[in-house]
């Protein structure tokens, strides 16, 4: 954690938030173990004190929404301990033979799971992703919707999927309208921009976000300290081109537009 703070300071960042993947009732290689949560919080407060005169730090979690299994209102830990919560969908559906289908990871596994769980129908899988995502937003318990079109990361490599297809744009637009109705904000995720030239959500949705006046916060979703602001300048330019000139900023008093 300290390396992230040091790199953020070196790159001129004035505020930085941690949002580790929250513990789940079952093990994954990317989610924090429940036993590690006290250490996560203790290390955060140590760093917050140590670097108080150089950077403002905030403590958060990224909480998986798993339909009927887990959500941001879970009593597995006290959500009041955190400055903010991001909620996102990684797990799409249970496997017939146990476990869950994650939309993240290698395309080979994604494609295999589309065949196994959805009979090879990528549109059906995508519609299910947004059905689950909509249920997450209705359930609530968090402030920020994370990488709202994450399924497109792998789906765009499927021959029957097109990010510019009307049915897909309509599906995402309907989801954005629900987010607006529920009064939530969305992250503009820059993680893949420098490498792949894509954002989550895709830049084609920026004008719709502007039209709906949904608050946005920019997040690098980095897993390596040297990438704390990767893609920021390029993506901020894309936002401005879409007419989005203000982003949400967290302060000790709460969220502000800046």
mmCIF file of C-alpha atoms in Angstrom:
data_model
loop_
_atom_site.group_PDB
_atom_site.id
_atom_site.type_symbol
_atom_site.label_atom_id
_atom_site.label_comp_id
_atom_site.label_asym_id
_atom_site.label_seq_id
_atom_site.Cartn_x
_atom_site.Cartn_y
_atom_site.Cartn_z
ATOM 1 C CA UNK A 1 0.000 0.000 0.000
ATOM 2 C CA UNK A 2 2.808 2.392 0.831
ATOM 3 C CA UNK A 3 4.287 2.076 -2.655
ATOM 4 C CA UNK A 4 0.988 3.287 -4.120
ATOM 5 C CA UNK A 5 1.066 6.331 -1.850
ATOM 6 C CA UNK A 6 4.666 7.131 -2.731
ATOM 7 C CA UNK A 7 4.017 6.885 -6.461
ATOM 8 C CA UNK A 8 0.868 8.994 -6.131
ATOM 9 C CA UNK A 9 2.833 11.710 -4.337
ATOM 10 C CA UNK A 10 5.637 11.536 -6.909
ATOM 11 C CA UNK A 11 3.094 12.020 -9.709
ATOM 12 C CA UNK A 12 1.566 15.065 -8.051
ATOM 13 C CA UNK A 13 -1.645 13.431 -6.818
ATOM 14 C CA UNK A 14 -3.230 15.379 -3.952
ATOM 15 C CA UNK A 15 -5.906 12.823 -3.028
ATOM 16 C CA UNK A 16 -5.796 9.061 -3.283
ATOM 17 C CA UNK A 17 -8.307 6.358 -2.390
ATOM 18 C CA UNK A 18 -7.698 2.671 -1.752
ATOM 19 C CA UNK A 19 -10.421 0.274 -2.894
ATOM 20 C CA UNK A 20 -9.192 -3.279 -2.497
ATOM 21 C CA UNK A 21 -11.487 -6.106 -3.581
ATOM 22 C CA UNK A 22 -13.651 -6.855 -0.544
ATOM 23 C CA UNK A 23 -13.705 -10.280 1.118
ATOM 24 C CA UNK A 24 -16.286 -12.752 -0.161
ATOM 25 C CA UNK A 25 -17.878 -15.811 1.462
ATOM 26 C CA UNK A 26 -15.632 -17.925 -0.798
ATOM 27 C CA UNK A 27 -12.014 -17.664 -1.963
ATOM 28 C CA UNK A 28 -10.767 -15.980 -5.135
ATOM 29 C CA UNK A 29 -7.196 -15.016 -5.921
ATOM 30 C CA UNK A 30 -8.047 -11.308 -6.247
ATOM 31 C CA UNK A 31 -10.358 -10.728 -3.269
ATOM 32 C CA UNK A 32 -8.935 -9.904 0.123
ATOM 33 C CA UNK A 33 -9.297 -12.597 2.783
ATOM 34 C CA UNK A 34 -11.549 -11.607 5.667
ATOM 35 C CA UNK A 35 -8.645 -12.140 8.078
ATOM 36 C CA UNK A 36 -6.653 -9.506 6.171
ATOM 37 C CA UNK A 37 -9.266 -6.775 6.565
ATOM 38 C CA UNK A 38 -8.046 -5.504 9.985
ATOM 39 C CA UNK A 39 -4.501 -5.232 8.599
ATOM 40 C CA UNK A 40 -5.780 -3.374 5.533
ATOM 41 C CA UNK A 41 -7.473 -0.808 7.750
ATOM 42 C CA UNK A 42 -4.544 -0.542 10.181
ATOM 43 C CA UNK A 43 -2.043 0.014 7.371
ATOM 44 C CA UNK A 44 -4.302 2.636 5.820
ATOM 45 C CA UNK A 45 -4.461 4.661 9.032
ATOM 46 C CA UNK A 46 -0.708 4.353 9.499
ATOM 47 C CA UNK A 47 -0.144 5.751 6.014
ATOM 48 C CA UNK A 48 -2.805 8.430 6.429
ATOM 49 C CA UNK A 49 -0.970 9.723 9.490
ATOM 50 C CA UNK A 50 2.542 9.350 8.045
ATOM 51 C CA UNK A 51 1.789 11.217 4.808
ATOM 52 C CA UNK A 52 -0.816 13.663 6.131
ATOM 53 C CA UNK A 53 1.206 16.704 5.074
ATOM 54 C CA UNK A 54 1.733 15.398 1.520
ATOM 55 C CA UNK A 55 -1.485 13.708 0.391
ATOM 56 C CA UNK A 56 -5.081 13.185 1.494
ATOM 57 C CA UNK A 57 -5.950 9.486 1.731
ATOM 58 C CA UNK A 58 -9.337 7.744 1.742
ATOM 59 C CA UNK A 59 -10.316 4.171 2.566
ATOM 60 C CA UNK A 60 -12.714 2.226 0.383
ATOM 61 C CA UNK A 61 -13.625 -1.212 -0.904
ATOM 62 C CA UNK A 62 -14.747 -2.621 -4.218
ATOM 63 C CA UNK A 63 -17.599 -4.952 -3.322
ATOM 64 C CA UNK A 64 -18.699 -7.716 -5.671
ATOM 65 C CA UNK A 65 -22.398 -8.075 -6.333
ATOM 66 C CA UNK A 66 -23.265 -11.744 -6.736
ATOM 67 C CA UNK A 67 -26.946 -12.298 -7.404
ATOM 68 C CA UNK A 68 -28.600 -13.903 -4.389
ATOM 69 C CA UNK A 69 -25.271 -14.472 -2.651
ATOM 70 C CA UNK A 70 -23.451 -11.250 -1.780
ATOM 71 C CA UNK A 71 -23.853 -7.476 -2.014
ATOM 72 C CA UNK A 72 -22.744 -4.192 -0.469
ATOM 73 C CA UNK A 73 -25.255 -4.526 2.370
ATOM 74 C CA UNK A 74 -23.587 -7.704 3.627
ATOM 75 C CA UNK A 75 -23.028 -8.085 7.363
ATOM 76 C CA UNK A 76 -19.707 -9.849 6.719
ATOM 77 C CA UNK A 77 -17.993 -6.626 7.793
ATOM 78 C CA UNK A 78 -18.947 -3.108 8.903
ATOM 79 C CA UNK A 79 -19.400 -0.889 5.865
ATOM 80 C CA UNK A 80 -19.359 2.182 8.114
ATOM 81 C CA UNK A 81 -15.596 1.733 8.486
ATOM 82 C CA UNK A 82 -15.021 3.017 4.946
ATOM 83 C CA UNK A 83 -15.098 6.416 3.277
ATOM 84 C CA UNK A 84 -16.695 5.033 0.120
ATOM 85 C CA UNK A 85 -17.784 1.816 -1.558
ATOM 86 C CA UNK A 86 -17.615 0.805 -5.202
ATOM 87 C CA UNK A 87 -19.851 -2.056 -6.282
ATOM 88 C CA UNK A 88 -19.383 -4.023 -9.472
ATOM 89 C CA UNK A 89 -20.307 -7.235 -11.238
ATOM 90 C CA UNK A 90 -17.611 -9.781 -12.040
ATOM 91 C CA UNK A 91 -19.569 -12.989 -11.468
ATOM 92 C CA UNK A 92 -22.303 -13.611 -13.968
ATOM 93 C CA UNK A 93 -23.830 -16.992 -13.217
ATOM 94 C CA UNK A 94 -23.179 -20.229 -11.342
ATOM 95 C CA UNK A 95 -21.629 -23.127 -13.233
ATOM 96 C CA UNK A 96 -23.709 -26.296 -13.511
ATOM 97 C CA UNK A 97 -20.779 -28.101 -11.889
ATOM 98 C CA UNK A 98 -20.196 -25.516 -9.143
ATOM 99 C CA UNK A 99 -18.380 -22.208 -8.906
ATOM 100 C CA UNK A 100 -19.173 -18.975 -10.724
ATOM 101 C CA UNK A 101 -18.681 -17.641 -14.233
ATOM 102 C CA UNK A 102 -16.475 -14.532 -14.085
ATOM 103 C CA UNK A 103 -16.630 -12.084 -16.991
ATOM 104 C CA UNK A 104 -13.067 -11.014 -16.186
ATOM 105 C CA UNK A 105 -9.869 -12.863 -17.028
ATOM 106 C CA UNK A 106 -8.677 -14.611 -20.159
ATOM 107 C CA UNK A 107 -10.867 -14.680 -23.261
ATOM 108 C CA UNK A 108 -10.413 -18.442 -23.660
ATOM 109 C CA UNK A 109 -12.111 -19.048 -20.299
ATOM 110 C CA UNK A 110 -14.780 -16.452 -21.034
ATOM 111 C CA UNK A 111 -15.631 -18.059 -24.373
ATOM 112 C CA UNK A 112 -15.716 -21.518 -22.824
ATOM 113 C CA UNK A 113 -18.086 -20.298 -20.111
ATOM 114 C CA UNK A 114 -20.373 -18.609 -22.649
ATOM 115 C CA UNK A 115 -20.716 -21.994 -24.330
ATOM 116 C CA UNK A 116 -21.225 -23.895 -21.082
ATOM 117 C CA UNK A 117 -23.619 -21.536 -19.293
ATOM 118 C CA UNK A 118 -25.370 -19.653 -22.129
ATOM 119 C CA UNK A 119 -25.182 -22.107 -24.997
ATOM 120 C CA UNK A 120 -22.797 -19.822 -26.878
ATOM 121 C CA UNK A 121 -25.276 -16.918 -26.939
ATOM 122 C CA UNK A 122 -23.224 -13.804 -26.152
ATOM 123 C CA UNK A 123 -26.273 -11.534 -26.398
ATOM 124 C CA UNK A 124 -28.110 -13.615 -23.801
ATOM 125 C CA UNK A 125 -25.058 -13.455 -21.519
ATOM 126 C CA UNK A 126 -24.793 -9.687 -21.986
ATOM 127 C CA UNK A 127 -28.477 -9.178 -21.222
ATOM 128 C CA UNK A 128 -28.035 -11.270 -18.079
ATOM 129 C CA UNK A 129 -25.032 -9.151 -17.075
ATOM 130 C CA UNK A 130 -27.138 -5.997 -17.211
ATOM 131 C CA UNK A 131 -30.064 -7.644 -15.468
ATOM 132 C CA UNK A 132 -27.750 -8.535 -12.573
ATOM 133 C CA UNK A 133 -26.123 -5.084 -12.682
ATOM 134 C CA UNK A 134 -29.538 -3.408 -12.519
ATOM 135 C CA UNK A 135 -30.468 -5.508 -9.502
ATOM 136 C CA UNK A 136 -27.202 -4.415 -7.871
ATOM 137 C CA UNK A 137 -28.096 -0.752 -8.345
ATOM 138 C CA UNK A 138 -31.637 -1.273 -7.036
ATOM 139 C CA UNK A 139 -30.249 -3.085 -3.977
ATOM 140 C CA UNK A 140 -27.903 -0.188 -3.197
ATOM 141 C CA UNK A 141 -25.667 0.195 -0.166
ATOM 142 C CA UNK A 142 -22.821 1.880 -2.076
ATOM 143 C CA UNK A 143 -22.015 5.150 -3.834
ATOM 144 C CA UNK A 144 -20.121 4.266 -7.003
ATOM 145 C CA UNK A 145 -20.957 1.881 -9.847
ATOM 146 C CA UNK A 146 -17.737 0.225 -10.981
ATOM 147 C CA UNK A 147 -16.728 -0.585 -14.603
ATOM 148 C CA UNK A 148 -20.360 -0.746 -15.697
ATOM 149 C CA UNK A 149 -19.649 -2.383 -19.070
ATOM 150 C CA UNK A 150 -16.979 -4.818 -17.894
ATOM 151 C CA UNK A 151 -18.462 -7.674 -19.898
ATOM 152 C CA UNK A 152 -17.417 -5.855 -23.088
ATOM 153 C CA UNK A 153 -13.760 -6.475 -22.213
ATOM 154 C CA UNK A 154 -14.082 -10.056 -23.448
ATOM 155 C CA UNK A 155 -17.392 -9.893 -25.314
ATOM 156 C CA UNK A 156 -15.897 -7.553 -27.931
ATOM 157 C CA UNK A 157 -13.736 -10.488 -29.068
ATOM 158 C CA UNK A 158 -16.792 -12.650 -29.794
ATOM 159 C CA UNK A 159 -17.839 -12.707 -33.482
ATOM 160 C CA UNK A 160 -21.523 -12.124 -32.646
ATOM 161 C CA UNK A 161 -20.892 -9.068 -30.447
ATOM 162 C CA UNK A 162 -20.529 -5.454 -31.550
ATOM 163 C CA UNK A 163 -20.180 -2.606 -29.045
ATOM 164 C CA UNK A 164 -21.912 -0.334 -31.566
ATOM 165 C CA UNK A 165 -24.931 -2.596 -32.091
ATOM 166 C CA UNK A 166 -28.217 -0.810 -31.358
ATOM 167 C CA UNK A 167 -29.442 -3.519 -28.991
ATOM 168 C CA UNK A 168 -26.264 -3.175 -26.921
ATOM 169 C CA UNK A 169 -26.287 0.626 -26.830
ATOM 170 C CA UNK A 170 -29.960 0.540 -25.814
ATOM 171 C CA UNK A 171 -29.155 -1.943 -23.037
ATOM 172 C CA UNK A 172 -26.374 0.203 -21.577
ATOM 173 C CA UNK A 173 -28.444 3.378 -21.960
ATOM 174 C CA UNK A 174 -31.290 1.810 -19.996
ATOM 175 C CA UNK A 175 -28.813 0.865 -17.278
ATOM 176 C CA UNK A 176 -27.425 4.406 -17.167
ATOM 177 C CA UNK A 177 -30.962 5.764 -16.809
ATOM 178 C CA UNK A 178 -31.475 3.489 -13.801
ATOM 179 C CA UNK A 179 -28.205 4.657 -12.229
ATOM 180 C CA UNK A 180 -29.368 8.251 -12.648
ATOM 181 C CA UNK A 181 -32.763 7.435 -11.133
ATOM 182 C CA UNK A 182 -31.109 5.808 -8.109
ATOM 183 C CA UNK A 183 -28.888 8.853 -7.555
ATOM 184 C CA UNK A 184 -25.569 7.049 -7.890
ATOM 185 C CA UNK A 185 -22.309 8.026 -9.533
ATOM 186 C CA UNK A 186 -20.169 6.014 -11.919
ATOM 187 C CA UNK A 187 -16.467 5.495 -12.234
ATOM 188 C CA UNK A 188 -14.685 6.301 -15.462
ATOM 189 C CA UNK A 189 -12.120 3.516 -15.416
ATOM 190 C CA UNK A 190 -8.871 4.301 -17.247
ATOM 191 C CA UNK A 191 -7.131 0.989 -16.531
ATOM 192 C CA UNK A 192 -7.035 -0.287 -20.120
ATOM 193 C CA UNK A 193 -6.788 2.993 -22.010
ATOM 194 C CA UNK A 194 -3.047 3.195 -22.635
ATOM 195 C CA UNK A 195 -2.751 -0.484 -23.526
ATOM 196 C CA UNK A 196 -6.001 -1.110 -25.412
ATOM 197 C CA UNK A 197 -7.470 2.338 -26.060
ATOM 198 C CA UNK A 198 -10.678 1.542 -24.159
ATOM 199 C CA UNK A 199 -12.361 2.871 -21.055
ATOM 200 C CA UNK A 200 -15.110 1.517 -18.819
ATOM 201 C CA UNK A 201 -17.642 2.709 -19.733
ATOM 202 C CA UNK A 202 -16.760 2.982 -23.399
ATOM 203 C CA UNK A 203 -16.266 6.538 -24.675
ATOM 204 C CA UNK A 204 -19.335 6.187 -26.912
ATOM 205 C CA UNK A 205 -21.425 6.426 -23.739
ATOM 206 C CA UNK A 206 -19.844 9.678 -22.516
ATOM 207 C CA UNK A 207 -22.389 11.889 -24.368
ATOM 208 C CA UNK A 208 -25.248 9.866 -22.851
ATOM 209 C CA UNK A 209 -23.726 10.250 -19.390
ATOM 210 C CA UNK A 210 -23.477 13.984 -20.043
ATOM 211 C CA UNK A 211 -27.092 14.175 -21.211
ATOM 212 C CA UNK A 212 -28.315 12.283 -18.136
ATOM 213 C CA UNK A 213 -26.101 14.419 -15.864
ATOM 214 C CA UNK A 214 -24.729 11.405 -14.005
ATOM 215 C CA UNK A 215 -21.841 12.355 -11.682
ATOM 216 C CA UNK A 216 -18.558 10.683 -12.620
ATOM 217 C CA UNK A 217 -15.300 10.017 -10.820
ATOM 218 C CA UNK A 218 -12.117 9.029 -12.633
ATOM 219 C CA UNK A 219 -10.293 5.953 -11.374
ATOM 220 C CA UNK A 220 -7.229 4.167 -12.754
ATOM 221 C CA UNK A 221 -8.211 0.856 -11.095
ATOM 222 C CA UNK A 222 -4.483 0.176 -11.043
ATOM 223 C CA UNK A 223 -2.974 -2.959 -9.553
ATOM 224 C CA UNK A 224 0.605 -1.673 -9.841
ATOM 225 C CA UNK A 225 1.959 1.442 -8.072
ATOM 226 C CA UNK A 226 3.588 2.963 -11.148
ATOM 227 C CA UNK A 227 0.204 3.064 -12.917
ATOM 228 C CA UNK A 228 -1.689 5.209 -10.393
ATOM 229 C CA UNK A 229 -2.654 7.838 -12.980
ATOM 230 C CA UNK A 230 -2.289 5.852 -16.205
ATOM 231 C CA UNK A 231 -4.621 7.159 -18.886
ATOM 232 C CA UNK A 232 -5.789 10.140 -16.838
ATOM 233 C CA UNK A 233 -4.786 12.986 -19.153
ATOM 234 C CA UNK A 234 -6.073 11.193 -22.247
ATOM 235 C CA UNK A 235 -9.402 10.214 -20.680
ATOM 236 C CA UNK A 236 -9.999 13.636 -19.127
ATOM 237 C CA UNK A 237 -9.600 15.016 -22.656
ATOM 238 C CA UNK A 238 -12.214 12.531 -23.934
ATOM 239 C CA UNK A 239 -14.598 13.576 -21.162
ATOM 240 C CA UNK A 240 -14.203 17.248 -22.054
ATOM 241 C CA UNK A 241 -14.858 16.474 -25.713
ATOM 242 C CA UNK A 242 -18.178 14.964 -24.594
ATOM 243 C CA UNK A 243 -18.991 18.081 -22.578
ATOM 244 C CA UNK A 244 -18.201 16.564 -19.176
ATOM 245 C CA UNK A 245 -16.123 19.263 -17.506
ATOM 246 C CA UNK A 246 -16.679 18.365 -13.847
ATOM 247 C CA UNK A 247 -15.850 15.197 -11.946
ATOM 248 C CA UNK A 248 -16.737 14.118 -8.435
ATOM 249 C CA UNK A 249 -14.105 14.701 -5.777
ATOM 250 C CA UNK A 250 -14.094 13.155 -2.286
ATOM 251 C CA UNK A 251 -13.316 15.390 0.692
ATOM 252 C CA UNK A 252 -13.465 14.866 4.439
ATOM 253 C CA UNK A 253 -16.910 16.503 4.289
ATOM 254 C CA UNK A 254 -18.219 14.316 1.463
ATOM 255 C CA UNK A 255 -18.476 14.349 -2.338
ATOM 256 C CA UNK A 256 -18.051 17.558 -4.333
ATOM 257 C CA UNK A 257 -17.955 18.448 -8.023
ATOM 258 C CA UNK A 258 -14.664 19.923 -9.172
#
